[in-house]
CSV table of C-alpha atoms and ligand atoms in Angstrom, one decimal:
chain,number,residue,atom,x,y,z
A,1,MET,CA,220.4,163.8,35.1
A,2,LEU,CA,219.4,162.0,31.9
A,3,LEU,CA,217.3,159.0,31.4
A,4,GLY,CA,216.0,157.7,27.9
A,5,VAL,CA,214.7,154.7,25.8
A,6,ALA,CA,217.0,153.1,23.4
A,7,GLY,CA,215.3,151.3,20.4
A,8,TRP,CA,215.4,151.1,16.5
A,9,PRO,CA,213.2,152.6,15.6
A,10,VAL,CA,211.9,154.5,18.8
A,11,GLY,CA,210.1,157.5,17.6
A,12,HIS,CA,206.8,155.8,18.2
A,13,SER,CA,207.6,155.3,21.9
A,14,ARG,CA,205.3,156.9,24.6
A,15,SER,CA,207.9,156.4,27.3
A,16,PRO,CA,209.5,159.9,27.0
A,17,ALA,CA,206.2,161.6,27.4
A,18,MET,CA,205.2,159.3,30.4
A,19,HIS,CA,208.6,159.6,32.2
A,20,ASN,CA,208.9,163.3,31.7
A,21,ALA,CA,205.4,163.6,33.2
A,22,ALA,CA,206.4,161.6,36.0
A,23,LEU,CA,209.7,163.7,36.7
A,24,ALA,CA,208.0,167.0,36.6
A,25,HIS,CA,205.4,165.5,39.1
A,26,LEU,CA,208.2,164.4,41.2
A,27,GLY,CA,209.7,167.8,41.3
A,28,LEU,CA,213.1,166.4,39.8
A,29,ALA,CA,214.0,169.5,38.1
A,30,GLY,CA,217.0,168.8,35.8
A,31,TRP,CA,216.0,165.3,35.0
A,32,ARG,CA,215.1,164.6,31.5
A,33,TYR,CA,214.0,161.4,29.5
A,34,VAL,CA,215.0,161.5,25.9
A,35,PHE,CA,214.4,159.2,22.7
A,36,LEU,CA,217.7,157.3,21.9
A,37,PRO,CA,217.3,156.1,18.3
A,38,VAL,CA,220.3,153.6,18.2
A,39,PRO,CA,220.9,151.1,15.3
A,40,PRO,CA,222.0,147.5,16.4
A,41,GLU,CA,225.4,147.8,15.1
A,42,LEU,CA,226.2,150.9,17.4
A,43,PHE,CA,224.1,149.7,20.4
A,44,THR,CA,226.8,148.4,22.7
A,45,GLU,CA,229.5,151.3,22.2
A,46,THR,CA,226.7,153.9,22.4
A,47,VAL,CA,225.3,152.5,25.8
A,48,ARG,CA,228.8,152.2,27.1
A,49,ALA,CA,229.2,156.0,26.6
A,50,LEU,CA,226.1,157.0,28.4
A,51,PRO,CA,227.1,156.9,32.0
A,52,ALA,CA,229.9,159.5,31.3
A,53,ALA,CA,227.4,161.5,29.3
A,54,GLY,CA,225.2,162.0,32.3
A,55,PHE,CA,222.8,159.1,32.1
A,56,GLN,CA,221.5,157.5,35.2
A,57,GLY,CA,219.7,154.7,33.2
A,58,ILE,CA,217.8,153.8,30.2
A,59,ASN,CA,215.0,151.7,29.0
A,60,VAL,CA,215.7,149.3,26.2
A,61,THR,CA,213.2,148.2,23.6
A,62,VAL,CA,213.1,146.4,20.4
A,63,PRO,CA,215.4,145.0,19.0
A,64,HIS,CA,218.1,145.7,21.8
A,65,LYS,CA,216.8,143.6,24.9
A,66,GLU,CA,219.1,140.8,24.5
A,67,ALA,CA,222.0,143.1,23.6
A,68,ALA,CA,221.4,145.0,26.7
A,69,LEU,CA,221.6,141.9,28.9
A,70,ALA,CA,224.9,140.7,27.2
A,71,LEU,CA,226.7,144.1,27.7
A,72,ALA,CA,225.7,144.5,31.3
A,73,ASP,CA,228.4,144.1,34.1
A,74,HIS,CA,225.7,142.7,36.7
A,75,ALA,CA,222.1,141.5,36.0
A,76,THR,CA,219.1,140.5,38.3
A,77,ASP,CA,218.1,136.9,38.4
A,78,THR,CA,214.9,137.9,36.6
A,79,ALA,CA,216.7,139.4,33.6
A,80,ARG,CA,219.0,136.4,33.3
A,81,ALA,CA,216.1,134.0,33.5
A,82,ILE,CA,214.1,135.8,30.8
A,83,GLY,CA,217.2,136.2,28.8
A,84,ALA,CA,216.6,140.0,28.1
A,85,ALA,CA,216.8,143.3,29.9
A,86,ASN,CA,214.6,146.4,29.5
A,87,THR,CA,216.1,148.4,32.2
A,88,LEU,CA,219.8,149.5,32.5
A,89,SER,CA,220.9,151.4,35.5
A,90,PHE,CA,224.6,153.1,35.7
A,91,ASP,CA,226.7,153.4,38.6
A,92,ARG,CA,227.5,157.2,38.9
A,93,VAL,CA,231.1,156.5,40.1
A,94,THR,CA,232.3,153.3,38.3
A,95,HIS,CA,230.1,153.4,35.4
A,96,ALA,CA,229.3,150.0,35.8
A,97,ILE,CA,226.1,148.8,34.0
A,98,HIS,CA,223.4,146.9,35.8
A,99,ALA,CA,220.7,145.1,33.9
A,100,ASP,CA,217.0,144.3,35.1
A,101,ASN,CA,213.8,143.4,33.5
A,102,THR,CA,210.6,145.2,34.7
A,103,ASP,CA,208.3,143.6,32.0
A,104,ALA,CA,207.6,140.6,34.2
A,105,ILE,CA,206.5,142.6,37.2
A,106,GLY,CA,204.8,145.1,34.9
A,107,LEU,CA,202.6,142.4,33.6
A,108,LEU,CA,201.8,141.2,37.2
A,109,GLU,CA,200.8,144.7,38.3
A,110,ALA,CA,198.7,145.3,35.2
A,111,LEU,CA,196.4,142.3,36.1
A,112,PRO,CA,193.3,143.6,37.8
A,113,PRO,CA,192.2,142.4,41.3
A,114,GLY,CA,190.6,139.1,41.1
A,115,HIS,CA,192.8,137.9,38.2
A,116,GLU,CA,196.1,137.2,40.1
A,117,PRO,CA,197.9,134.3,38.4
A,118,GLY,CA,198.3,132.0,41.6
A,119,GLY,CA,196.5,128.8,41.1
A,120,ARG,CA,194.9,130.0,37.7
A,121,THR,CA,195.3,128.6,34.3
A,122,SER,CA,197.0,130.8,31.7
A,123,LEU,CA,197.6,130.9,27.8
A,124,VAL,CA,200.6,133.0,26.4
A,125,LEU,CA,200.5,133.6,22.7
A,126,GLY,CA,203.8,134.2,21.1
A,127,ALA,CA,207.4,133.0,21.9
A,128,GLY,CA,209.5,136.3,21.6
A,129,GLY,CA,211.1,138.5,24.1
A,130,ALA,CA,207.8,139.7,25.2
A,131,ALA,CA,206.4,136.3,25.8
A,132,ARG,CA,209.5,135.3,27.6
A,133,ALA,CA,208.8,137.9,30.3
A,134,VAL,CA,205.1,137.1,30.4
A,135,VAL,CA,205.9,133.3,31.0
A,136,HIS,CA,208.4,134.0,33.6
A,137,ALA,CA,206.0,136.4,35.3
A,138,LEU,CA,203.1,133.8,35.3
A,139,LEU,CA,205.4,131.0,36.5
A,140,SER,CA,206.9,132.9,39.3
A,141,ALA,CA,203.5,134.1,40.5
A,142,GLY,CA,202.5,130.4,40.9
A,143,ALA,CA,200.1,129.9,37.8
A,144,ALA,CA,198.5,126.5,38.0
A,145,ASP,CA,199.1,126.1,34.1
A,146,VAL,CA,201.2,128.1,31.5
A,147,ALA,CA,200.2,127.0,28.1
A,148,VAL,CA,202.3,128.6,25.4
A,149,TRP,CA,201.3,128.8,21.7
A,150,ASN,CA,203.3,130.1,18.8
A,151,ARG,CA,203.0,130.3,15.1
A,152,THR,CA,206.4,128.8,14.9
A,153,PRO,CA,206.2,125.8,17.6
A,154,ALA,CA,210.1,125.2,17.6
A,155,ARG,CA,210.5,128.6,19.2
A,156,ALA,CA,207.8,128.0,22.0
A,157,GLU,CA,209.6,124.5,22.7
A,158,ARG,CA,212.9,126.7,23.1
A,159,LEU,CA,211.0,129.1,25.2
A,160,VAL,CA,209.6,126.5,27.7
A,161,ALA,CA,212.9,124.6,27.9
A,162,ASP,CA,215.0,127.8,28.7
A,163,LEU,CA,212.4,129.0,31.2
A,164,GLY,CA,212.0,125.5,32.9
A,165,GLY,CA,208.2,125.5,32.9
A,166,GLY,CA,205.2,125.8,31.0
A,167,ARG,CA,204.1,123.6,28.2
A,168,VAL,CA,203.8,124.0,24.4
A,169,VAL,CA,200.2,123.5,22.8
A,170,ASP,CA,199.6,123.2,19.2
A,171,ALA,CA,196.5,125.5,19.3
A,172,PRO,CA,195.2,128.2,21.7
A,173,VAL,CA,193.4,126.6,24.6
A,174,ARG,CA,190.9,128.2,27.0
A,175,ALA,CA,192.4,129.7,30.1
A,176,GLU,CA,191.6,132.0,32.9
A,177,ILE,CA,194.3,134.3,32.0
A,178,ILE,CA,195.2,135.0,28.2
A,179,VAL,CA,198.1,137.2,27.3
A,180,ASN,CA,198.8,138.2,23.6
A,181,ALA,CA,202.5,138.7,23.4
A,182,THR,CA,202.7,138.3,19.7
A,183,SER,CA,202.6,141.5,17.4
A,184,VAL,CA,199.2,140.4,15.9
A,185,GLY,CA,196.9,143.3,16.3
A,186,MET,CA,199.5,146.2,16.4
A,187,GLY,CA,199.0,149.1,14.4
A,188,PRO,CA,196.1,149.9,12.1
A,189,PHE,CA,195.1,146.3,10.9
A,190,LYS,CA,192.2,144.6,12.8
A,191,ALA,CA,193.3,141.1,13.4
A,192,THR,CA,193.1,138.7,16.4
A,193,PRO,CA,195.7,135.8,17.1
A,194,ILE,CA,192.5,133.7,18.6
A,195,THR,CA,189.2,133.0,17.9
A,196,ALA,CA,186.2,133.8,20.1
A,197,ASP,CA,185.5,130.4,21.3
A,198,THR,CA,189.0,130.5,23.1
A,199,VAL,CA,187.9,133.3,25.2
A,200,ALA,CA,185.7,132.1,28.2
A,201,THR,CA,183.3,134.5,30.2
A,202,GLY,CA,185.0,135.9,33.2
A,203,SER,CA,188.5,135.3,32.0
A,204,CYS,CA,191.1,138.1,31.7
A,205,VAL,CA,192.6,139.1,28.3
A,206,VAL,CA,195.8,141.0,28.2
A,207,ASP,CA,196.9,142.4,24.9
A,208,MET,CA,200.5,143.5,24.8
A,209,ALA,CA,199.9,144.6,21.4
A,210,TYR,CA,198.8,148.2,21.5
A,211,SER,CA,196.7,150.2,18.9
A,212,ALA,CA,195.1,153.6,19.4
A,213,GLY,CA,191.4,153.1,19.7
A,214,GLY,CA,191.7,149.5,21.0
A,215,THR,CA,192.8,146.2,19.4
A,216,ALA,CA,190.4,143.7,17.7
A,217,LEU,CA,191.4,141.2,20.5
A,218,LEU,CA,190.1,143.4,23.2
A,219,GLU,CA,187.0,144.0,21.5
A,220,LEU,CA,186.5,140.3,21.1
A,221,ALA,CA,187.4,139.8,24.8
A,222,ARG,CA,184.9,142.3,26.1
A,223,SER,CA,182.1,141.0,23.6
A,224,ARG,CA,182.6,137.6,25.3
A,225,GLY,CA,182.3,138.9,28.8
A,226,ALA,CA,186.0,138.8,29.6
A,227,VAL,CA,188.0,141.6,31.3
A,228,GLY,CA,190.3,143.2,28.9
A,229,VAL,CA,193.7,144.9,29.8
A,230,ASP,CA,195.4,147.0,27.0
A,231,GLY,CA,199.2,147.2,26.5
A,232,LEU,CA,199.5,150.8,27.7
A,233,GLU,CA,198.6,149.4,31.3
A,234,VAL,CA,201.6,147.1,30.9
A,235,LEU,CA,203.8,149.8,29.7
A,236,VAL,CA,203.0,152.2,32.5
A,237,ALA,CA,203.7,149.5,35.0
A,238,GLN,CA,207.0,148.4,33.8
A,239,GLY,CA,207.9,152.1,33.3
A,240,ALA,CA,207.0,152.9,36.9
A,241,ALA,CA,209.0,149.9,38.1
A,242,SER,CA,212.0,151.2,36.0
A,243,LEU,CA,211.6,154.9,37.3
A,244,GLU,CA,211.6,153.6,41.0
A,245,ARG,CA,214.9,152.0,40.3
A,246,TRP,CA,216.6,155.0,39.0
A,247,THR,CA,215.2,157.7,41.3
A,248,GLY,CA,214.4,155.7,44.6
A,249,ARG,CA,211.1,157.5,44.7
A,250,PRO,CA,207.5,156.0,44.2
A,251,ALA,CA,206.3,156.5,40.7
A,252,PRO,CA,203.3,158.5,40.1
A,253,ARG,CA,201.4,155.9,38.2
A,254,ASP,CA,198.3,158.1,37.5
A,255,VAL,CA,200.4,160.8,36.0
A,256,MET,CA,202.2,158.4,33.8
A,257,GLN,CA,199.0,156.8,32.7
A,258,MET,CA,197.5,160.0,31.6
A,259,ALA,CA,200.6,161.2,29.9
A,260,ALA,CA,200.9,157.8,28.0
A,261,ARG,CA,197.2,158.1,26.8
A,262,ALA,CA,197.5,161.7,26.0
A,263,THR,CA,199.9,161.1,23.4
A,264,GLU,CA,197.8,159.0,21.4
A,265,PRO,CA,197.5,159.8,17.7
A,266,PRO,CA,193.9,161.1,16.9
B,301,ATR,P1,209.1,140.7,20.8
B,301,ATR,O1,210.4,140.9,21.3
B,301,ATR,O2,208.2,142.0,20.8
B,301,ATR,O3,208.3,139.5,21.4
B,301,ATR,P2,209.5,139.2,18.4
B,301,ATR,O4,210.8,138.3,19.0
B,301,ATR,O5,209.9,139.5,17.0
B,301,ATR,O6,209.0,140.3,19.4
B,301,ATR,O7,208.3,138.1,18.5
B,301,ATR,C1,207.1,138.5,17.9
B,301,ATR,C2,206.2,137.4,18.0
B,301,ATR,O8,204.9,137.5,17.3
B,301,ATR,C3,206.4,136.0,17.6
B,301,ATR,O9,205.9,135.0,18.6
B,301,ATR,C4,206.0,135.9,16.4
B,301,ATR,O10,205.7,134.4,15.9
B,301,ATR,P3,206.9,133.6,15.3
B,301,ATR,O11,207.8,133.2,16.2
B,301,ATR,O12,206.2,132.3,14.6
B,301,ATR,O13,207.4,134.5,14.3
B,301,ATR,C5,204.6,136.5,16.5
B,301,ATR,N1,204.0,136.9,15.2
B,301,ATR,C6,204.4,137.8,14.5
B,301,ATR,N2,203.5,137.9,13.4
B,301,ATR,C7,202.5,137.0,13.6
B,301,ATR,C8,201.5,136.5,12.8
B,301,ATR,N3,201.1,137.1,11.6
B,301,ATR,N4,200.6,135.5,13.4
B,301,ATR,C9,201.0,134.9,14.3
B,301,ATR,N5,202.1,135.2,15.2
B,301,ATR,C10,202.8,136.2,14.9
């Protein structure tokens, strides 16, 4: 049985290492999770060919998440509300394609105990696909306030209108939960999307951007006495939720966590 991750590019993804470690741990011999580098113009026809080629499902990453929802035969309410899918499952008999989005549940699972969104204030940085899943998650978990800041305000206005909640702010505001869903901080460049005075002691800062050795935002958060959660925690949680949908088995999160971290470049 085959699984995989479709993206363009996708060679940097830690998902294959993480999922293959989980499949081995579960004793699912014969299952394999592969890289699927697919350019946008070939995405739909490639995915439509996967069920007959022995695939049970795939993860979908940048830039294909919206196209993945569009091509699916069925979709969960969560995927439709977010407007994007990161998980596709294939019916083995009919080859029908089912779309889901585990990014939202992944974010909620990655939040440490004592920082659940219910009744808490939050700030989301960004207004792309990642931010849409985060805002959906925070709203559905009952956050008291979901402030959305984006470099391009019109995109934030569209996000809030589409998701039917949250409010646009013209500058980052203090909040009990801050989630960076911009690409600022990714890669080798040390940059933060917010300044230190936005981070309150005791708050929780999630950085969806990931950088080996830690991002500048997480360093800043910890120096301010906030709890930091890195992007790999969210990656593991969304991957675990996807794996459970495909295999029907509880995902070994510790094994996945270790495999994802072990593939860090030196
Ligand atoms: P994804 O699907 O991963 O969310 P995306 O749709 O390309 O990716 O969104 C990237 C986000 O990072 C956007 O919110 C983008 O802001 P704009 O909408 O203004 O483009 C944000 N972003 C990227 N580079 C940024 C920068 N240098 N400063 C601030 N925000 C940035």
